[in-house]
PDB file of N, CA and C in Angstrom:
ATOM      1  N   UNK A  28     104.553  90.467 116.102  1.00 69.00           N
ATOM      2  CA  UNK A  28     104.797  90.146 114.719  1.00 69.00           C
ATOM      3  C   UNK A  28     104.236  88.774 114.375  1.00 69.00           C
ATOM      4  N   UNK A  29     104.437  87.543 115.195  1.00 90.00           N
ATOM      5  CA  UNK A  29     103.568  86.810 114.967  1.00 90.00           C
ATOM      6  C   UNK A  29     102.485  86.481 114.853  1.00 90.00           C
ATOM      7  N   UNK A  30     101.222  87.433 115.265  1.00 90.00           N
ATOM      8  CA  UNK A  30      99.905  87.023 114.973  1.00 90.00           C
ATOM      9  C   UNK A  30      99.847  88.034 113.532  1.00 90.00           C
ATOM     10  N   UNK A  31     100.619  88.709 112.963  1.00 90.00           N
ATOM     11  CA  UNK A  31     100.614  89.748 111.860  1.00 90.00           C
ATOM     12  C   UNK A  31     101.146  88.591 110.430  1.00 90.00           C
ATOM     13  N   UNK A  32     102.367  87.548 111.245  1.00 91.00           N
ATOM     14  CA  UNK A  32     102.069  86.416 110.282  1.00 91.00           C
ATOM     15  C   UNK A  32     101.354  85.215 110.071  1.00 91.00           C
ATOM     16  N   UNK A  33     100.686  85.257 111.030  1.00 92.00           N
ATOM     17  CA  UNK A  33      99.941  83.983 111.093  1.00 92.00           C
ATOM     18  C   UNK A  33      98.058  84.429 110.281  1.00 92.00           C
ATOM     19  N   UNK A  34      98.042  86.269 110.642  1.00 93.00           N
ATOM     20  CA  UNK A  34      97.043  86.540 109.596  1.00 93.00           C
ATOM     21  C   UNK A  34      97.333  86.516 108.146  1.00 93.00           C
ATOM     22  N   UNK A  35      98.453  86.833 108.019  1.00 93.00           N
ATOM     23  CA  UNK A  35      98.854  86.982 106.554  1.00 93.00           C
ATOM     24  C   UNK A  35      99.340  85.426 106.099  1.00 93.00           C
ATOM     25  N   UNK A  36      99.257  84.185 106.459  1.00 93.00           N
ATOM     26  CA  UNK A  36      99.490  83.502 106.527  1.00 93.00           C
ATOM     27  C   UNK A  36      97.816  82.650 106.043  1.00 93.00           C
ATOM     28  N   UNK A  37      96.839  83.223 107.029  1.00 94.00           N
ATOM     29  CA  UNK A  37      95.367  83.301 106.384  1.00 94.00           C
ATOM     30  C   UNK A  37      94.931  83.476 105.071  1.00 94.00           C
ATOM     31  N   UNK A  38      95.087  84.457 105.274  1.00 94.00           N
ATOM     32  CA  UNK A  38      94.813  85.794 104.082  1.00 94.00           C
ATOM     33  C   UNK A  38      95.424  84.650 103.169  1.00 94.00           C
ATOM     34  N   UNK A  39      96.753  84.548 102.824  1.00 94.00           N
ATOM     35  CA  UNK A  39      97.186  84.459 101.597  1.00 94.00           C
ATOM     36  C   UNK A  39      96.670  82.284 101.258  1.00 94.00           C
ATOM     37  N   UNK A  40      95.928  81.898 102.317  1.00 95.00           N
ATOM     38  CA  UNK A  40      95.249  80.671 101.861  1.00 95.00           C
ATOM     39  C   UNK A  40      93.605  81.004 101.646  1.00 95.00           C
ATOM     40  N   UNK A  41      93.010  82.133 101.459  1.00 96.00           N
ATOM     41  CA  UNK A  41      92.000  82.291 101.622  1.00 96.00           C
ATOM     42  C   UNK A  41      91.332  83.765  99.759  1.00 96.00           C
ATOM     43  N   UNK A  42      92.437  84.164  99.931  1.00 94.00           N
ATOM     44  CA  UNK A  42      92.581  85.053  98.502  1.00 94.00           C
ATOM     45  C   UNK A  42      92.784  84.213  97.266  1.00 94.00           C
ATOM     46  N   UNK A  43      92.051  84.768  96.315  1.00 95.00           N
ATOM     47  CA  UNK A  43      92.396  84.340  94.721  1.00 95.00           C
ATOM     48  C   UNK A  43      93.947  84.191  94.773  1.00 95.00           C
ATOM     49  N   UNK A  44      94.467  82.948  94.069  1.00 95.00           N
ATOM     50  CA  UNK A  44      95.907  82.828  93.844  1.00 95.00           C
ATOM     51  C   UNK A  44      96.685  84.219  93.218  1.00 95.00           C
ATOM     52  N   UNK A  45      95.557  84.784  91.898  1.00 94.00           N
ATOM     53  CA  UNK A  45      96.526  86.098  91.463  1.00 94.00           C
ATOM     54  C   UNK A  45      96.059  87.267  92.164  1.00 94.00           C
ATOM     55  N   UNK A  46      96.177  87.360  93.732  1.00 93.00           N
ATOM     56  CA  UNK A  46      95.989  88.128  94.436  1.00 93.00           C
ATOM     57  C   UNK A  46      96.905  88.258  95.676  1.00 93.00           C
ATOM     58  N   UNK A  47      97.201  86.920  95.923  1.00 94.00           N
ATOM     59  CA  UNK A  47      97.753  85.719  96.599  1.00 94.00           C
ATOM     60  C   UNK A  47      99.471  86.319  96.296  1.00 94.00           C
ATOM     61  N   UNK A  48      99.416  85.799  95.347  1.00 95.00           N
ATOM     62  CA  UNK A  48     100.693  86.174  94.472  1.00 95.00           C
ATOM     63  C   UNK A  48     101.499  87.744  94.474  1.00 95.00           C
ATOM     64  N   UNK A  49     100.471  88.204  94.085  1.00 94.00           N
ATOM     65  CA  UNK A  49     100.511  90.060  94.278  1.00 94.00           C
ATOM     66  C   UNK A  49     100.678  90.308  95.214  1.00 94.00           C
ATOM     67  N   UNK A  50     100.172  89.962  96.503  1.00 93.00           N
ATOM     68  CA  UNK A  50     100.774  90.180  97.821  1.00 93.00           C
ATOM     69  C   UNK A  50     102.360  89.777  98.408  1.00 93.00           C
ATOM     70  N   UNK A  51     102.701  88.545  97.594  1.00 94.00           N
ATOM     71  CA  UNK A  51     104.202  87.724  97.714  1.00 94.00           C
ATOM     72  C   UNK A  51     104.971  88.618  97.140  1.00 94.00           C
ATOM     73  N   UNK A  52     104.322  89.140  96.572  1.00 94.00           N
ATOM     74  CA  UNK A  52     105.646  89.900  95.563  1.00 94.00           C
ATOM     75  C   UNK A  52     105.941  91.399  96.520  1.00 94.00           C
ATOM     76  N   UNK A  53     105.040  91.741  96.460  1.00 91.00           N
ATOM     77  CA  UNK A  53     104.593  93.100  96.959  1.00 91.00           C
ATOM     78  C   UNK A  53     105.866  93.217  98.575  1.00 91.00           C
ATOM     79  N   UNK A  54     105.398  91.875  99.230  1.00 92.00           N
ATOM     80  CA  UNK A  54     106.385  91.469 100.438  1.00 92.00           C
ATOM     81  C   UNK A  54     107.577  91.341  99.988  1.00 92.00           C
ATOM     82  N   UNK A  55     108.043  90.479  98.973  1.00 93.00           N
ATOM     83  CA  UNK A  55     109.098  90.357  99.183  1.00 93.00           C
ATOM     84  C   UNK A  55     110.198  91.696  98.623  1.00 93.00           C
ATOM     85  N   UNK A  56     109.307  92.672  97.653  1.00 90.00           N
ATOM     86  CA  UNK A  56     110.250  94.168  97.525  1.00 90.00           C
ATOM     87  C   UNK A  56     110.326  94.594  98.568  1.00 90.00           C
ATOM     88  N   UNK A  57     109.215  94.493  99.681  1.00 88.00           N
ATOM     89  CA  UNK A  57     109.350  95.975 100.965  1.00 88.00           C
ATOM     90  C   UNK A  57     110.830  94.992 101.488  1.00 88.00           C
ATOM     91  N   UNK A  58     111.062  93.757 101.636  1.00 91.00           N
ATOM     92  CA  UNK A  58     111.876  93.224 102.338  1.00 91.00           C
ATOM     93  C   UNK A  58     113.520  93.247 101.745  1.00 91.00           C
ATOM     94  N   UNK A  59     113.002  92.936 100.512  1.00 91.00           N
ATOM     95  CA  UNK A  59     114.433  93.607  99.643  1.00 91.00           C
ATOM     96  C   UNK A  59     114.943  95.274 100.275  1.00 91.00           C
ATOM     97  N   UNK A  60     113.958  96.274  99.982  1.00 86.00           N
ATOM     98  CA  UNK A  60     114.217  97.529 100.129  1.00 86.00           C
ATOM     99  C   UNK A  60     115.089  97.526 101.872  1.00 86.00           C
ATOM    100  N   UNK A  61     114.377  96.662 103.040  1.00 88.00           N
ATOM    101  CA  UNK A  61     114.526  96.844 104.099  1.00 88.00           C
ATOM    102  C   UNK A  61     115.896  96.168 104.134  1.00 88.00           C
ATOM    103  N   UNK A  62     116.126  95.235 103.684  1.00 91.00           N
ATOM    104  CA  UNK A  62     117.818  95.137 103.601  1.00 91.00           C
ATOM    105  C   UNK A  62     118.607  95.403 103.542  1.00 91.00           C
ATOM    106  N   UNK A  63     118.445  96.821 101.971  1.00 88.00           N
ATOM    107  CA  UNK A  63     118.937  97.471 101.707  1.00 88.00           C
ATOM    108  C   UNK A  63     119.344  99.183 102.497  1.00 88.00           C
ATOM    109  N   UNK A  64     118.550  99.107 103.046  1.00 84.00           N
ATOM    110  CA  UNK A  64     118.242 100.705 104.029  1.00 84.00           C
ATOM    111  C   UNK A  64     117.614 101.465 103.201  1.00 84.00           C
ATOM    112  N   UNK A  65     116.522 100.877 102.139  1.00 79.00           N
ATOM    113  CA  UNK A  65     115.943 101.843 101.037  1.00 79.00           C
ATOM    114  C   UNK A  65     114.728 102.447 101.090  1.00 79.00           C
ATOM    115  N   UNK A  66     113.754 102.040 102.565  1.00 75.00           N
ATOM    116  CA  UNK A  66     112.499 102.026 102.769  1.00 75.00           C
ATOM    117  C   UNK A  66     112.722 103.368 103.047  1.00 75.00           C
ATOM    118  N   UNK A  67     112.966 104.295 103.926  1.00 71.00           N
ATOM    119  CA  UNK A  67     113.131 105.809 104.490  1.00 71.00           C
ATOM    120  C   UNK A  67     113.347 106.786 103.195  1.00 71.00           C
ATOM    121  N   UNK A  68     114.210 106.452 102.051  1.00 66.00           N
ATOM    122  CA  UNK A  68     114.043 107.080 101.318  1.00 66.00           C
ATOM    123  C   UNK A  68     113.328 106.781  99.549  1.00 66.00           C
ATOM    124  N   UNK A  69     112.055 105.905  99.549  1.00 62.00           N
ATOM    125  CA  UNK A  69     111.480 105.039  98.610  1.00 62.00           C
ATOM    126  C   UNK A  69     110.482 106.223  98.895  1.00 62.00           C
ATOM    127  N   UNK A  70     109.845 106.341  97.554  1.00 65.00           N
ATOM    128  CA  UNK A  70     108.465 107.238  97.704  1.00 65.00           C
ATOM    129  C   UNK A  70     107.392 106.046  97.644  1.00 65.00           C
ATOM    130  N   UNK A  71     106.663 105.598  98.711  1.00 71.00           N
ATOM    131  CA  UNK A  71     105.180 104.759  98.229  1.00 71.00           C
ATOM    132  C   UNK A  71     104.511 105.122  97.202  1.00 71.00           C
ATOM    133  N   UNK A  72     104.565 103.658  96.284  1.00 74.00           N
ATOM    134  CA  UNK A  72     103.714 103.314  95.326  1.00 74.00           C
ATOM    135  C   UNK A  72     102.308 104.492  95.421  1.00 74.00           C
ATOM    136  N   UNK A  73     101.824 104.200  96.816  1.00 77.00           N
ATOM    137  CA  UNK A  73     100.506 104.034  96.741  1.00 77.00           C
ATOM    138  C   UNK A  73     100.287 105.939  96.861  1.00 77.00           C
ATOM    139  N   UNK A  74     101.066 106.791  97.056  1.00 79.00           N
ATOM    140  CA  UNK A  74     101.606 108.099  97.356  1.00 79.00           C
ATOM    141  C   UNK A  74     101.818 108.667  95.844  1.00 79.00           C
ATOM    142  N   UNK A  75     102.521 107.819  95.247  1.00 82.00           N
ATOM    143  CA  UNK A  75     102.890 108.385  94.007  1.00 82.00           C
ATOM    144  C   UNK A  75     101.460 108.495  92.864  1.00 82.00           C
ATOM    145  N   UNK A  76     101.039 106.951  93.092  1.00 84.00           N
ATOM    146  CA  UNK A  76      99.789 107.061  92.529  1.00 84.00           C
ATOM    147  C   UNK A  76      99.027 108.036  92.988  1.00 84.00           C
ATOM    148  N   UNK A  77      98.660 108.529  93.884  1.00 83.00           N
ATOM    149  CA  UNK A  77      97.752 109.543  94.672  1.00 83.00           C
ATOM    150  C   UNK A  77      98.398 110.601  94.113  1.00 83.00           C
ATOM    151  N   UNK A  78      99.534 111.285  94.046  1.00 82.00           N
ATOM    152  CA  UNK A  78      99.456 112.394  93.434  1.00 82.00           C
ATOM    153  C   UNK A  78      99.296 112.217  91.653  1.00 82.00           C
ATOM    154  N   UNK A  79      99.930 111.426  91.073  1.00 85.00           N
ATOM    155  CA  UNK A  79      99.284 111.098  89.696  1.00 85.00           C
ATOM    156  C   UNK A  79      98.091 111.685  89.036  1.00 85.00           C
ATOM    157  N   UNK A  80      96.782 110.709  90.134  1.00 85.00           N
ATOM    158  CA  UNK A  80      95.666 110.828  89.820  1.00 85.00           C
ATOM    159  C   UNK A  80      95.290 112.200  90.166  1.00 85.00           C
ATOM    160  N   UNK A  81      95.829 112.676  91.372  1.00 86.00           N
ATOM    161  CA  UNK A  81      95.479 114.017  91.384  1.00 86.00           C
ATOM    162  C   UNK A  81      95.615 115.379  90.283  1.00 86.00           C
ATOM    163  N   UNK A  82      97.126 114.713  89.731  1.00 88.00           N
ATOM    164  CA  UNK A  82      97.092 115.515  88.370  1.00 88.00           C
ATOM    165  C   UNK A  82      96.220 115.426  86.964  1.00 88.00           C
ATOM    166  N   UNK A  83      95.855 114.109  87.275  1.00 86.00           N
ATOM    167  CA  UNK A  83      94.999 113.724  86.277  1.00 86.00           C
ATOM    168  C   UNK A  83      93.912 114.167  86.314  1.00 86.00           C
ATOM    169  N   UNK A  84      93.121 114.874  87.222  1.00 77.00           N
ATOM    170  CA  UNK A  84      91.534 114.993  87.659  1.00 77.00           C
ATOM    171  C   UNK A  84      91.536 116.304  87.064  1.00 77.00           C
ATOM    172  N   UNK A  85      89.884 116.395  86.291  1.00 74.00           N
ATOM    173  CA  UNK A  85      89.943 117.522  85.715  1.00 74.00           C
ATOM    174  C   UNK A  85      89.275 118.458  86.739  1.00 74.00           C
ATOM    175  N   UNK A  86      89.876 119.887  86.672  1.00 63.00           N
ATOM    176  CA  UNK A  86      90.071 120.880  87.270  1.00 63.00           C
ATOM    177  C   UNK A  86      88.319 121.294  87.518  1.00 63.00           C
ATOM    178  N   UNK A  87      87.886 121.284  88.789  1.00 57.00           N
ATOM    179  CA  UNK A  87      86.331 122.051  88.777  1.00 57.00           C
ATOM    180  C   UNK A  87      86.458 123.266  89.860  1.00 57.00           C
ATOM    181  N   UNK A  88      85.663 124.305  89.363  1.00 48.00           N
ATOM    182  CA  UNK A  88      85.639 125.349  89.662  1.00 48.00           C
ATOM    183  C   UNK A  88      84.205 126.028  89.292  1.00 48.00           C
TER     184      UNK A  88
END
């Protein structure tokens, strides 16, 4: 876990500040959720979007 913070520790002196930022935030919900015991049953953002767009795509055939 420590070289996982010491990259992200990089990263976040090396990224645009409003990128920078977006990542702080982004951390500190998964860490909220993990407090909570909410991660196992949270649907990912990035999951939800994926089916979204999938509904969104027009149909080829």
């Amino acid at each position: 876990m420590d070289a996982l913070i010491e990259t992200l520790n990089a990263k976040l002196t090396q990224w645009e500040p409003d990128v920078a930022e977006a990542v702080r935030q982004s951390i500190s919900e998964i860490i909220e959720m993990a407090d909570r015991d909410l991660l196992d049953i949270m649907r990912s953002r990035l999951v939800e979007q994926e089916v979204l767009d999938l509904i969104d795509e027009p149909e080829t055939r």
